[in-house]
Amino acid sequence: MGSLEGASVLVTGGGSGIGLGCAARFVADGALVTICGRNEERLKSAIATLGDKATYIVADITQEEQITAAIAAAAARGPLKAIVANAGGSTSIGPIGTLDADAWRTTLELNATGTMFTIKHGSKALIEAGGGAIVAVSSIAASNTHRWFGAYGVSKAAVDHLVQLTADELGAFGVRVNGVRPGVVATELIAGIADQGPVLQDYLECMPIARIGRPADIAEAVRFLAGPESSWITGQIINVDGGHHLRRGPDYSSVFKDLFGAEALFGPGAAASD
Ligand code: NDP
């Protein structure tokens, strides 16, 4: 058993993908894991794979009282030592001239404001428990431009700054705050778009370690940043991306050309074959 045995850990968005990978990693470490998300059926299925050290609570991180309740539920299970602010995603897409205001706001609300609520209330609970760690799941879209991704990269850059800001504020209270920036990872978020065809090929060309990521790749980094092994690390954001950040953001033009037309992406006179 590892060094988080008996500790309580909350993973937001822990019902699928990277969050579920993180939850499994903490369960393997002997932690009492609480996962949250909006879809109860998804959470129940996840618990069936995680076993009896894990439990769930339905909570939307964009609703302040719901994330507060999820944090309280995790804190009630044992000494709360770590929170993974993983829940996130995007509804905003397209060239800047086409961006939908509601989708922009919803994406900022989820990734930036939801993560802020998680850190705001999570840090209080960690302080009450004697200190601990928060790990936010950002994205390579925060460190490298992803053309036509709308609010997503912007909102993840906000997550990165939030990590640094709150790390600076909370160190004095015994709370560390760090982040990870996953590259492309095989989850529902990218299914059918970046896990096949020209977009996948382009991702592989951009990665020195040329393979698609697994939730477990991210979970190992999250576990390190959440545990006592990293007790002198705070305000750090680690790209976990096969080295993709060393090159350029991915080329999604094969997908976006069909949606918006070549001229909207590449300017007047651009042909569909560009
Ligand atoms: P998933 O879609 O599988 O996971 C997202 C999880 O977040 C779901 O379980 C979802 O559950 C939950 N969630 C979404 N909105 C909310 C909300 N408002 N309140 C609570 N939970 C919510 O995708 P990933 O595992 O890939 O994504 C996990 C994180 O990793 C995200 O922050 C994403 O931006 C980031 N990421 C992913 C990459 C990838 O390539 N997969 C690359 C870079 C970053 P429910 O719908 O039930 O609420």
GROMACS .gro file of C-alpha atoms and ligand atoms in nm:
model
  322
    1MET     CA    1   0.000   0.000   0.000
    2GLY     CA    2   0.116   0.351  -0.082
    3SER     CA    3   0.154   0.669   0.111
    4LEU     CA    4  -0.206   0.788   0.069
    5GLU     CA    5  -0.349   0.481   0.241
    6GLY     CA    6  -0.653   0.580   0.449
    7ALA     CA    7  -0.656   0.936   0.315
    8SER     CA    8  -0.965   1.076   0.151
    9VAL     CA    9  -0.929   1.199  -0.209
   10LEU     CA   10  -1.188   1.374  -0.428
   11VAL     CA   11  -1.172   1.347  -0.807
   12THR     CA   12  -1.411   1.573  -1.000
   13GLY     CA   13  -1.525   1.424  -1.329
   14GLY     CA   14  -1.406   1.089  -1.193
   15GLY     CA   15  -1.674   0.887  -1.371
   16SER     CA   16  -1.485   0.856  -1.699
   17GLY     CA   17  -1.162   0.900  -1.890
   18ILE     CA   18  -0.871   1.070  -1.717
   19GLY     CA   19  -1.067   1.126  -1.394
   20LEU     CA   20  -1.153   0.757  -1.371
   21GLY     CA   21  -0.788   0.672  -1.436
   22CYS     CA   22  -0.687   0.901  -1.149
   23ALA     CA   23  -0.952   0.751  -0.919
   24ALA     CA   24  -0.823   0.400  -0.995
   25ARG     CA   25  -0.467   0.509  -0.921
   26PHE     CA   26  -0.566   0.648  -0.580
   27VAL     CA   27  -0.769   0.336  -0.497
   28ALA     CA   28  -0.459   0.129  -0.576
   29ASP     CA   29  -0.274   0.347  -0.329
   30GLY     CA   30  -0.523   0.261  -0.053
   31ALA     CA   31  -0.706   0.596  -0.055
   32LEU     CA   32  -1.076   0.647   0.011
   33VAL     CA   33  -1.181   0.796  -0.321
   34THR     CA   34  -1.490   1.006  -0.388
   35ILE     CA   35  -1.579   1.085  -0.747
   36CYS     CA   36  -1.832   1.339  -0.871
   37GLY     CA   37  -1.997   1.433  -1.198
   38ARG     CA   38  -2.343   1.518  -1.329
   39ASN     CA   39  -2.450   1.181  -1.470
   40GLU     CA   40  -2.536   0.932  -1.194
   41GLU     CA   41  -2.540   0.627  -1.421
   42ARG     CA   42  -2.187   0.704  -1.536
   43LEU     CA   43  -2.072   0.743  -1.176
   44LYS     CA   44  -2.235   0.412  -1.073
   45SER     CA   45  -2.063   0.227  -1.357
   46ALA     CA   46  -1.731   0.377  -1.253
   47ILE     CA   47  -1.779   0.271  -0.891
   48ALA     CA   48  -1.845  -0.085  -1.011
   49THR     CA   49  -1.493  -0.090  -1.156
   50LEU     CA   50  -1.327   0.095  -0.866
   51GLY     CA   51  -1.452  -0.125  -0.580
   52ASP     CA   52  -1.568  -0.051  -0.226
   53LYS     CA   53  -1.299   0.203  -0.137
   54ALA     CA   54  -1.468   0.439  -0.381
   55THR     CA   55  -1.797   0.622  -0.361
   56TYR     CA   56  -1.973   0.890  -0.564
   57ILE     CA   57  -2.181   1.202  -0.528
   58VAL     CA   58  -2.371   1.370  -0.810
   59ALA     CA   59  -2.237   1.724  -0.837
   60ASP     CA   60  -2.195   1.986  -1.108
   61ILE     CA   61  -1.875   2.183  -1.046
   62THR     CA   62  -2.024   2.497  -1.199
   63GLN     CA   63  -2.284   2.507  -0.919
   64GLU     CA   64  -2.108   2.636  -0.611
   65GLU     CA   65  -2.334   2.461  -0.359
   66GLN     CA   66  -2.299   2.127  -0.542
   67ILE     CA   67  -1.919   2.122  -0.550
   68THR     CA   68  -1.921   2.236  -0.186
   69ALA     CA   69  -2.140   1.936  -0.101
   70ALA     CA   70  -1.906   1.701  -0.290
   71ILE     CA   71  -1.606   1.832  -0.099
   72ALA     CA   72  -1.794   1.794   0.231
   73ALA     CA   73  -1.886   1.435   0.140
   74ALA     CA   74  -1.521   1.352   0.069
   75ALA     CA   75  -1.404   1.525   0.388
   76ALA     CA   76  -1.654   1.321   0.594
   77ARG     CA   77  -1.494   0.992   0.485
   78GLY     CA   78  -1.150   1.048   0.638
   79PRO     CA   79  -0.865   1.298   0.645
   80LEU     CA   80  -0.896   1.486   0.316
   81LYS     CA   81  -0.549   1.500   0.164
   82ALA     CA   82  -0.598   1.558  -0.207
   83ILE     CA   83  -0.841   1.699  -0.461
   84VAL     CA   84  -0.812   1.645  -0.835
   85ALA     CA   85  -0.989   1.925  -1.024
   86ASN     CA   86  -1.030   1.721  -1.339
   87ALA     CA   87  -1.385   1.790  -1.463
   88GLY     CA   88  -1.374   1.990  -1.783
   89GLY     CA   89  -1.447   1.995  -2.151
   90SER     CA   90  -1.566   2.226  -2.426
   91THR     CA   91  -1.873   2.331  -2.618
   92SER     CA   92  -1.694   2.615  -2.797
   93ILE     CA   93  -1.547   2.555  -3.142
   94GLY     CA   94  -1.468   2.741  -3.464
   95PRO     CA   95  -1.269   3.033  -3.608
   96ILE     CA   96  -1.275   3.352  -3.398
   97GLY     CA   97  -1.515   3.524  -3.635
   98THR     CA   98  -1.778   3.255  -3.585
   99LEU     CA   99  -1.763   3.195  -3.209
  100ASP     CA  100  -2.095   3.155  -3.034
  101ALA     CA  101  -2.119   3.367  -2.719
  102ASP     CA  102  -2.318   3.116  -2.515
  103ALA     CA  103  -2.080   2.829  -2.597
  104TRP     CA  104  -1.786   3.056  -2.509
  105ARG     CA  105  -1.939   3.143  -2.172
  106THR     CA  106  -2.037   2.783  -2.094
  107THR     CA  107  -1.682   2.663  -2.160
  108LEU     CA  108  -1.525   2.935  -1.945
  109GLU     CA  109  -1.783   2.860  -1.677
  110LEU     CA  110  -1.693   2.490  -1.676
  111ASN     CA  111  -1.314   2.502  -1.699
  112ALA     CA  112  -1.226   2.833  -1.533
  113THR     CA  113  -1.511   2.904  -1.291
  114GLY     CA  114  -1.576   2.538  -1.202
  115THR     CA  115  -1.208   2.486  -1.124
  116MET     CA  116  -1.209   2.808  -0.921
  117PHE     CA  117  -1.504   2.683  -0.711
  118THR     CA  118  -1.325   2.351  -0.660
  119ILE     CA  119  -1.008   2.522  -0.537
  120LYS     CA  120  -1.198   2.785  -0.335
  121HIS     CA  121  -1.393   2.531  -0.129
  122GLY     CA  122  -1.149   2.243  -0.158
  123SER     CA  123  -0.865   2.443  -0.006
  124LYS     CA  124  -1.077   2.529   0.299
  125ALA     CA  125  -1.149   2.161   0.359
  126LEU     CA  126  -0.783   2.068   0.310
  127ILE     CA  127  -0.677   2.337   0.559
  128GLU     CA  128  -0.927   2.200   0.814
  129ALA     CA  129  -0.776   1.855   0.764
  130GLY     CA  130  -0.424   1.984   0.829
  131GLY     CA  131  -0.314   2.058   0.472
  132GLY     CA  132  -0.293   1.873   0.144
  133ALA     CA  133  -0.269   1.904  -0.231
  134ILE     CA  134  -0.483   2.013  -0.524
  135VAL     CA  135  -0.403   1.899  -0.876
  136ALA     CA  136  -0.584   2.068  -1.166
  137VAL     CA  137  -0.618   1.903  -1.505
  138SER     CA  138  -0.540   2.167  -1.766
  139SER     CA  139  -0.450   2.086  -2.129
  140ILE     CA  140  -0.172   2.117  -2.384
  141ALA     CA  141  -0.418   2.360  -2.545
  142ALA     CA  142  -0.314   2.604  -2.268
  143SER     CA  143   0.056   2.591  -2.361
  144ASN     CA  144   0.031   2.553  -2.742
  145THR     CA  145  -0.228   2.721  -2.964
  146HIS     CA  146  -0.495   2.490  -3.099
  147ARG     CA  147  -0.643   2.682  -3.393
  148TRP     CA  148  -1.025   2.697  -3.401
  149PHE     CA  149  -1.064   2.559  -3.047
  150GLY     CA  150  -1.250   2.872  -2.934
  151ALA     CA  151  -1.277   2.911  -2.557
  152TYR     CA  152  -1.112   2.580  -2.468
  153GLY     CA  153  -0.743   2.679  -2.468
  154VAL     CA  154  -0.829   3.019  -2.324
  155SER     CA  155  -1.019   2.861  -2.036
  156LYS     CA  156  -0.737   2.612  -1.971
  157ALA     CA  157  -0.483   2.899  -1.968
  158ALA     CA  158  -0.707   3.046  -1.698
  159VAL     CA  159  -0.677   2.717  -1.509
  160ASP     CA  160  -0.297   2.743  -1.531
  161HIS     CA  161  -0.296   3.094  -1.392
  162LEU     CA  162  -0.539   2.989  -1.120
  163VAL     CA  163  -0.296   2.714  -1.021
  164GLN     CA  164  -0.011   2.962  -0.990
  165LEU     CA  165  -0.218   3.228  -0.813
  166THR     CA  166  -0.365   2.991  -0.557
  167ALA     CA  167  -0.035   2.808  -0.503
  168ASP     CA  168   0.115   3.144  -0.413
  169GLU     CA  169  -0.171   3.224  -0.174
  170LEU     CA  170  -0.220   2.884  -0.014
  171GLY     CA  171   0.134   2.769   0.057
  172ALA     CA  172   0.124   2.950   0.391
  173PHE     CA  173  -0.181   2.739   0.482
  174GLY     CA  174  -0.021   2.405   0.403
  175VAL     CA  175  -0.198   2.358   0.069
  176ARG     CA  176  -0.002   2.290  -0.250
  177VAL     CA  177  -0.159   2.355  -0.590
  178ASN     CA  178  -0.019   2.208  -0.911
  179GLY     CA  179  -0.147   2.115  -1.254
  180VAL     CA  180  -0.097   1.873  -1.540
  181ARG     CA  181  -0.144   1.948  -1.909
  182PRO     CA  182  -0.242   1.627  -2.087
  183GLY     CA  183  -0.171   1.587  -2.456
  184VAL     CA  184  -0.406   1.374  -2.659
  185VAL     CA  185  -0.549   1.095  -2.442
  186ALA     CA  186  -0.788   0.822  -2.555
  187THR     CA  187  -1.117   0.922  -2.386
  188GLU     CA  188  -1.471   1.014  -2.490
  189LEU     CA  189  -1.362   1.376  -2.532
  190ILE     CA  190  -1.164   1.301  -2.848
  191ALA     CA  191  -1.352   0.992  -2.971
  192GLY     CA  192  -1.404   0.986  -3.346
  193ILE     CA  193  -1.203   1.306  -3.404
  194ALA     CA  194  -0.846   1.284  -3.279
  195ASP     CA  195  -0.817   0.907  -3.234
  196GLN     CA  196  -0.823   0.829  -3.607
  197GLY     CA  197  -0.748   0.964  -3.953
  198PRO     CA  198  -0.542   1.274  -4.043
  199VAL     CA  199  -0.583   1.443  -3.704
  200LEU     CA  200  -0.433   1.143  -3.526
  201GLN     CA  201  -0.152   1.125  -3.784
  202ASP     CA  202  -0.073   1.490  -3.722
  203TYR     CA  203  -0.071   1.440  -3.345
  204LEU     CA  204   0.176   1.153  -3.386
  205GLU     CA  205   0.401   1.369  -3.606
  206CYS     CA  206   0.406   1.635  -3.334
  207MET     CA  207   0.511   1.397  -3.055
  208PRO     CA  208   0.870   1.287  -2.988
  209ILE     CA  209   0.715   0.991  -2.804
  210ALA     CA  210   0.466   0.916  -3.078
  211ARG     CA  211   0.168   0.742  -2.927
  212ILE     CA  212  -0.174   0.840  -2.802
  213GLY     CA  213  -0.186   0.886  -2.424
  214ARG     CA  214  -0.367   0.665  -2.175
  215PRO     CA  215  -0.555   0.788  -1.867
  216ALA     CA  216  -0.295   0.600  -1.659
  217ASP     CA  217  -0.016   0.821  -1.804
  218ILE     CA  218  -0.190   1.126  -1.662
  219ALA     CA  219  -0.288   0.951  -1.337
  220GLU     CA  220   0.075   0.876  -1.249
  221ALA     CA  221   0.171   1.244  -1.273
  222VAL     CA  222  -0.140   1.348  -1.079
  223ARG     CA  223  -0.064   1.093  -0.809
  224PHE     CA  224   0.292   1.227  -0.773
  225LEU     CA  225   0.171   1.587  -0.742
  226ALA     CA  226  -0.101   1.484  -0.495
  227GLY     CA  227   0.122   1.286  -0.263
  228PRO     CA  228   0.390   1.356  -0.003
  229GLU     CA  229   0.668   1.273  -0.254
  230SER     CA  230   0.614   1.622  -0.404
  231SER     CA  231   0.586   1.809  -0.074
  232TRP     CA  232   0.819   2.092  -0.188
  233ILE     CA  233   0.655   2.140  -0.528
  234THR     CA  234   0.379   2.398  -0.575
  235GLY     CA  235   0.262   2.624  -0.857
  236GLN     CA  236   0.401   2.381  -1.114
  237ILE     CA  237   0.221   2.270  -1.430
  238ILE     CA  238   0.361   1.963  -1.602
  239ASN     CA  239   0.291   1.874  -1.964
  240VAL     CA  240   0.218   1.502  -1.983
  241ASP     CA  241   0.199   1.473  -2.359
  242GLY     CA  242   0.475   1.262  -2.513
  243GLY     CA  243   0.672   1.584  -2.564
  244HIS     CA  244   0.406   1.738  -2.790
  245HIS     CA  245   0.450   2.084  -2.630
  246LEU     CA  246   0.801   2.099  -2.783
  247ARG     CA  247   0.650   2.129  -3.131
  248ARG     CA  248   0.322   2.294  -3.238
  249GLY     CA  249  -0.047   2.258  -3.167
  250PRO     CA  250  -0.229   1.990  -3.369
  251ASP     CA  251  -0.377   2.047  -3.715
  252TYR     CA  252  -0.754   1.994  -3.708
  253SER     CA  253  -0.812   2.150  -4.052
  254SER     CA  254  -0.930   1.820  -4.201
  255VAL     CA  255  -1.224   1.827  -3.958
  256PHE     CA  256  -1.289   2.202  -3.946
  257LYS     CA  257  -1.280   2.252  -4.325
  258ASP     CA  258  -1.596   2.045  -4.354
  259LEU     CA  259  -1.764   2.247  -4.080
  260PHE     CA  260  -1.661   2.602  -4.168
  261GLY     CA  261  -1.512   2.592  -4.520
  262ALA     CA  262  -1.147   2.639  -4.623
  263GLU     CA  263  -1.175   3.018  -4.663
  264ALA     CA  264  -1.292   3.062  -4.302
  265LEU     CA  265  -0.977   2.882  -4.186
  266PHE     CA  266  -0.710   2.996  -4.432
  267GLY     CA  267  -0.840   3.318  -4.587
  268PRO     CA  268  -0.987   3.434  -4.919
  269GLY     CA  269  -0.909   3.211  -5.214
  270ALA     CA  270  -0.818   2.907  -5.004
  271ALA     CA  271  -0.925   2.588  -5.174
  272ALA     CA  272  -1.086   2.291  -5.004
  273SER     CA  273  -0.764   2.100  -5.076
  274ASP     CA  274  -0.550   2.351  -4.878
  275NDP     P1  275  -1.433   1.289  -2.036
  275NDP     O1  276  -1.539   1.358  -2.116
  275NDP     O2  277  -1.431   1.141  -2.031
  275NDP     O3  278  -1.435   1.340  -1.885
  275NDP     C1  279  -1.489   1.459  -1.842
  275NDP     C2  280  -1.557   1.429  -1.709
  275NDP     O4  281  -1.594   1.552  -1.649
  275NDP     C3  282  -1.682   1.345  -1.726
  275NDP     O5  283  -1.679   1.239  -1.633
  275NDP     C4  284  -1.795   1.441  -1.697
  275NDP     O6  285  -1.902   1.372  -1.633
  275NDP     C5  286  -1.728   1.541  -1.605
  275NDP     N1  287  -1.790   1.672  -1.611
  275NDP     C6  288  -1.811   1.748  -1.722
  275NDP     N2  289  -1.872   1.861  -1.687
  275NDP     C7  290  -1.890   1.856  -1.552
  275NDP     C8  291  -1.947   1.944  -1.457
  275NDP     N3  292  -2.002   2.061  -1.493
  275NDP     N4  293  -1.949   1.908  -1.327
  275NDP     C9  294  -1.895   1.789  -1.288
  275NDP     N5  295  -1.840   1.702  -1.373
  275NDP    C10  296  -1.837   1.736  -1.504
  275NDP     O7  297  -1.298   1.347  -2.094
  275NDP     P2  298  -1.147   1.342  -2.040
  275NDP     O8  299  -1.128   1.236  -1.939
  275NDP     O9  300  -1.064   1.342  -2.160
  275NDP    O10  301  -1.133   1.486  -1.971
  275NDP    C11  302  -1.088   1.503  -1.838
  275NDP    C12  303  -1.011   1.632  -1.830
  275NDP    O11  304  -0.893   1.622  -1.911
  275NDP    C13  305  -1.087   1.755  -1.881
  275NDP    O12  306  -1.060   1.866  -1.798
  275NDP    C14  307  -1.027   1.776  -2.018
  275NDP    O13  308  -1.038   1.911  -2.062
  275NDP    C15  309  -0.883   1.735  -1.993
  275NDP     N6  310  -0.804   1.701  -2.112
  275NDP    C16  311  -0.833   1.592  -2.189
  275NDP    C17  312  -0.756   1.562  -2.299
  275NDP    C18  313  -0.779   1.442  -2.387
  275NDP    O14  314  -0.712   1.429  -2.491
  275NDP     N7  315  -0.871   1.352  -2.352
  275NDP    C19  316  -0.641   1.647  -2.338
  275NDP    C20  317  -0.619   1.757  -2.249
  275NDP    C21  318  -0.698   1.782  -2.141
  275NDP     P3  319  -2.056   1.420  -1.647
  275NDP    O15  320  -2.078   1.447  -1.793
  275NDP    O16  321  -2.132   1.304  -1.594
  275NDP    O17  322  -2.071   1.540  -1.562
   0.00000   0.00000   0.00000
